[in-house]
Short mmCIF file of C-alpha atoms in Angstrom, two decimals:
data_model
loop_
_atom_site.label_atom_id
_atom_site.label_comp_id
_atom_site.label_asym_id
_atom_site.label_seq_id
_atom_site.Cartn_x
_atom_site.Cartn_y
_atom_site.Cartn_z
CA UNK A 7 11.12 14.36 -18.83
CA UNK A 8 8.47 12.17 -17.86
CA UNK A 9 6.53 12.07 -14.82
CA UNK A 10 5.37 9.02 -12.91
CA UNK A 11 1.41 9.32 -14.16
CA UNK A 12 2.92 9.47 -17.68
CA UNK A 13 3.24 5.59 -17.11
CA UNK A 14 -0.10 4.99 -15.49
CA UNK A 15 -2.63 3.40 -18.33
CA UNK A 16 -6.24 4.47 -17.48
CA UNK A 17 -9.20 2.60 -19.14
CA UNK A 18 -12.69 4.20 -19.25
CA UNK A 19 -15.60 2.24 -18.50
CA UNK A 20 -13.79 -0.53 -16.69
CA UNK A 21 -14.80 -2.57 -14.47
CA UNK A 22 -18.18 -0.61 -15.05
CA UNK A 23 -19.16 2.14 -16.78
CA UNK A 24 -18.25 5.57 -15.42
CA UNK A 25 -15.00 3.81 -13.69
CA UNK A 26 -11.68 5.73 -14.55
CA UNK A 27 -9.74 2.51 -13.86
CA UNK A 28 -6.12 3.23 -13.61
CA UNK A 29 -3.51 0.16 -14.19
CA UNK A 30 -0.32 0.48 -11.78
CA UNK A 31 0.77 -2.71 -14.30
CA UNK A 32 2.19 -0.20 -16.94
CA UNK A 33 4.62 1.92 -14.26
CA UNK A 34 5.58 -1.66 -13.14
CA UNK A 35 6.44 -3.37 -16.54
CA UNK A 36 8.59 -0.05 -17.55
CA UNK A 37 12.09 0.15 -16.00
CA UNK A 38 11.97 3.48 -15.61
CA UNK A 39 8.46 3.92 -14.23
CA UNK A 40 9.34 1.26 -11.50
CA UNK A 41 12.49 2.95 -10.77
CA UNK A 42 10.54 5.87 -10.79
CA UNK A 43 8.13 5.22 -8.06
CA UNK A 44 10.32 3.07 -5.82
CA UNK A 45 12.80 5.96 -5.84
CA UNK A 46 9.73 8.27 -5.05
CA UNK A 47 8.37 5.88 -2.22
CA UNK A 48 11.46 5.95 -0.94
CA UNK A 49 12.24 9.47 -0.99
CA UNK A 50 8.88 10.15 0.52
CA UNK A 51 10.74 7.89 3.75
CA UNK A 52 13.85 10.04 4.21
CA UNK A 53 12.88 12.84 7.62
CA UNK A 54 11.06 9.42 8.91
CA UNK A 55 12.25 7.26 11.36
CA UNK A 56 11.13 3.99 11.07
CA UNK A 57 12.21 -0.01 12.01
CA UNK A 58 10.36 -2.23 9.22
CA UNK A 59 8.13 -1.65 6.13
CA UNK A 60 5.18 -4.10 5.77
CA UNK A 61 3.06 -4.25 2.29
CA UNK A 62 -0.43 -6.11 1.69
CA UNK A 63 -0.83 -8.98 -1.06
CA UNK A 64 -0.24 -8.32 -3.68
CA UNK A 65 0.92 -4.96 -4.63
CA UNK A 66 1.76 -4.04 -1.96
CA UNK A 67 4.82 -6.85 -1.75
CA UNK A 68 5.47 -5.33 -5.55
CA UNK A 69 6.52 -1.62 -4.65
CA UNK A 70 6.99 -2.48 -0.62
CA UNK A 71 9.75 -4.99 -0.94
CA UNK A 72 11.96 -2.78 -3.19
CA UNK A 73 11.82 -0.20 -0.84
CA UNK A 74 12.57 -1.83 2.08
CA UNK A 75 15.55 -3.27 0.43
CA UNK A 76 17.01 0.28 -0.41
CA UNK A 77 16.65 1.50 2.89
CA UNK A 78 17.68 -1.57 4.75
CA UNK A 79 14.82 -2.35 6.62
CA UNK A 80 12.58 -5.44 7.28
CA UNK A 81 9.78 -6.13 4.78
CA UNK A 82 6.52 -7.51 7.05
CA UNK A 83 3.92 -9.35 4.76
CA UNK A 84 -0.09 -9.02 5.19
CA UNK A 85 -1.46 -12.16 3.41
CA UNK A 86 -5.07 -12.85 2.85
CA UNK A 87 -6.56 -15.68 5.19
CA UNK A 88 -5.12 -18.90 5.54
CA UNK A 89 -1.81 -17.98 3.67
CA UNK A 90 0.73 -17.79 6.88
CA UNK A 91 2.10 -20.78 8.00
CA UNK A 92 3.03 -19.47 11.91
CA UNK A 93 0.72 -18.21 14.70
CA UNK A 94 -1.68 -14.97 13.09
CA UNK A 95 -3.29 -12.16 13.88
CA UNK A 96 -6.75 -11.52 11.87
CA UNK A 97 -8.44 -8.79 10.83
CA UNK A 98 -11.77 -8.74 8.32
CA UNK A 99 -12.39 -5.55 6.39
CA UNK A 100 -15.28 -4.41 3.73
CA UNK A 101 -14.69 -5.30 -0.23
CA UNK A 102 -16.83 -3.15 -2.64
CA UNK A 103 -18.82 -6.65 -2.44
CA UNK A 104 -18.33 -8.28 0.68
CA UNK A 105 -15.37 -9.61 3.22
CA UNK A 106 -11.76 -10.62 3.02
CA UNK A 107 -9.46 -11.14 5.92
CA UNK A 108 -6.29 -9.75 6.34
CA UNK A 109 -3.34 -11.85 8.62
CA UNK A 110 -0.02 -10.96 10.06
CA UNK A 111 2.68 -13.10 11.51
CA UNK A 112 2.05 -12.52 15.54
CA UNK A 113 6.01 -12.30 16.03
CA UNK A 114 6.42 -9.94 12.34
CA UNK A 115 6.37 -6.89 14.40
CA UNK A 116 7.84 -6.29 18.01
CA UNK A 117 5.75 -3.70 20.68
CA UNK A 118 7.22 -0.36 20.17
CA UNK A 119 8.46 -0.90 16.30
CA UNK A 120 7.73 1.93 14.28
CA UNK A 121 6.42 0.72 10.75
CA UNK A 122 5.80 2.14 7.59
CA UNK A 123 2.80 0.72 5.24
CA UNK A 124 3.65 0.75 1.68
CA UNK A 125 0.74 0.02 -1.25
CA UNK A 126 0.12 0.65 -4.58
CA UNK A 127 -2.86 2.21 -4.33
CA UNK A 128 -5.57 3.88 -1.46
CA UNK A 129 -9.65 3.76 -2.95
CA UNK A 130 -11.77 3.40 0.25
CA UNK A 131 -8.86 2.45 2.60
CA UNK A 132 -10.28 -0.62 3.97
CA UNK A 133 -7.09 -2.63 3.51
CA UNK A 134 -4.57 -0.45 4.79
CA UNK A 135 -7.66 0.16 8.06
CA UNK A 136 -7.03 -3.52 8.35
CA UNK A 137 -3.10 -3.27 8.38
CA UNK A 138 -3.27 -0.42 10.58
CA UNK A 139 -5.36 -2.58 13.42
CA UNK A 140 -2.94 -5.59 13.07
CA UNK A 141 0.40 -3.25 13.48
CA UNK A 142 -1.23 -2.07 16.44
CA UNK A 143 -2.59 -5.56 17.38
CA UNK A 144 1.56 -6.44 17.20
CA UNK A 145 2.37 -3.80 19.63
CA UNK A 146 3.73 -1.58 16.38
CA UNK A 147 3.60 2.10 15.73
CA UNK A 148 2.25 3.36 12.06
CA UNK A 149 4.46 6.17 11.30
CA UNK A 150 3.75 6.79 7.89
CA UNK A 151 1.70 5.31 5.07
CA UNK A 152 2.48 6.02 1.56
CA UNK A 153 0.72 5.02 -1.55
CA UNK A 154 1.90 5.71 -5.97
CA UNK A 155 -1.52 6.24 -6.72
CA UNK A 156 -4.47 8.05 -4.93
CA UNK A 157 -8.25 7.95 -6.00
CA UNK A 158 -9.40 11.04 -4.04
CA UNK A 159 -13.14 10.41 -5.28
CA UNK A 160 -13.11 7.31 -2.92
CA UNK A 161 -12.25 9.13 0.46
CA UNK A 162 -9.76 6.55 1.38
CA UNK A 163 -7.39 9.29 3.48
CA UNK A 164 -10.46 10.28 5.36
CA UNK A 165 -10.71 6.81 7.10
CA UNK A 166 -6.75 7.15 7.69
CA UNK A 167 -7.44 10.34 9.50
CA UNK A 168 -4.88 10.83 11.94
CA UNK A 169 -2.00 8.95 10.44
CA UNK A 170 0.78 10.76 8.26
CA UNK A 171 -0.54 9.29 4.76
CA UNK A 172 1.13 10.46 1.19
CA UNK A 173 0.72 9.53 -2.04
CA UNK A 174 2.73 9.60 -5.22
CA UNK A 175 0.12 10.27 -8.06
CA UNK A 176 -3.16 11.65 -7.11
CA UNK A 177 -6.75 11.20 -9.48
CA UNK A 178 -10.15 13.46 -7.96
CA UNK A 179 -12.50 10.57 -9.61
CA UNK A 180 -12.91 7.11 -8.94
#
C-alpha cells in the first residue's frame, strides 16, 4: 500500500543547488494521493473542537477547502494584498527575499471562534505567523494547525511554538 510521501516528487538542485525541493503538485494531480491527504488532514481534526478552517493562497485553499467541506465547517480565505473586496485586516511577513502581505476579511472570523489553519506546507513559518496574528486580530482562537508536508531543516514549528501544530509528511532537510 502506498503511503502519502510515495506521491510527493522531490527534485534535487531546485530552485538552487543543495535544495531538496519537494512538489505537493504530484499528491494533488493523483486521486488517490489527494484523497489521501485530505482524509489524513482531516483525520488529524477529529478529538478537536473547532468552528471554521481558514487556508492561505494558494495551497492552502487546495487541501483547506476539501477539508472543511467534509467536516462541515466554514472555509476563511487569507489572500495576498489587495485581493479582498470588503473591509481587511493586514499583516506583512518575511519572504526568503523580501515582503508580502497577508489580508483577512475583518467580519471572516467572529471573537471567540476557534479556527483551524490548514496548508500545504510549513518551511520557516512566516505565513502561517501571519495567519496566526490576523485570527487573533479577528478575535479568533488557533486551535490547531496542520500541514501534508514538513521541512524540519527550516525550523518553521519553532516559530509556532506554543500552538498544537502537526504535519502529515515530515523531510529533516530543506
Amino acid at each position: 500500500m502506498k503511503k502519502l510521501e510515495d506521491y510527493v516528487t522531490t527534485i534535487p538542485d531546485f530552485p538552487k543547488k543543495g535544495i531538496m525541493f519537494r512538489d505537493v503538485t504530484t499528491i494533488i494531480q493523483d486521486k488517490d494521493g489527494f484523497r489521501m491527504a485530505i482524509d489524513g488532514l482531516s483525520n488529524s481534526l477529529k478529538d478537536v473542537e473547532y468552528d471554521l478552517i481558514a487556508g492561505s493562497e494558494s495551497r492552502g485553499f487546495i487541501f483547506g477547502a476539501p477539508v472543511a467541506y467534509k467536516e462541515d465547517k466554514g472555509f476563511v480565505l487569507f489572500r495576498k494584498k489587495g485581493k479582498l473586496p470588503r473591509e481587511v485586516y493586514s499583516q506583512e511577513y518575511d519572504l526568503e527575499y523580501g515582503t508580502a502581505t497577508l489580508e483577512v476579511h475583518r467580519d471572516s472570523i467572529k471573537p471567540g471562534d476557534k479556527v483551524v489553519i490548514i496548508d500545504d506546507l510549513v518551511a520557516t513559518g512566516g505565513t502561517t505567523e501571519a495567519m496566526i496574528k490576523l485570527i487573533e486580530k479577528c478575535g479568533g482562537i488557533v486551535v490547531k494547525i496542520v500541514f501534508v508536508m514538513e521541512l524540519r531543516g527550516l525550523k518553521g514549528r519553532e516559530h509556532l511554538a506554543g500552538y498544537d501544530v502537526d504535519s502529515l509528511i515530515q523531510y529533516e532537510g530543506i
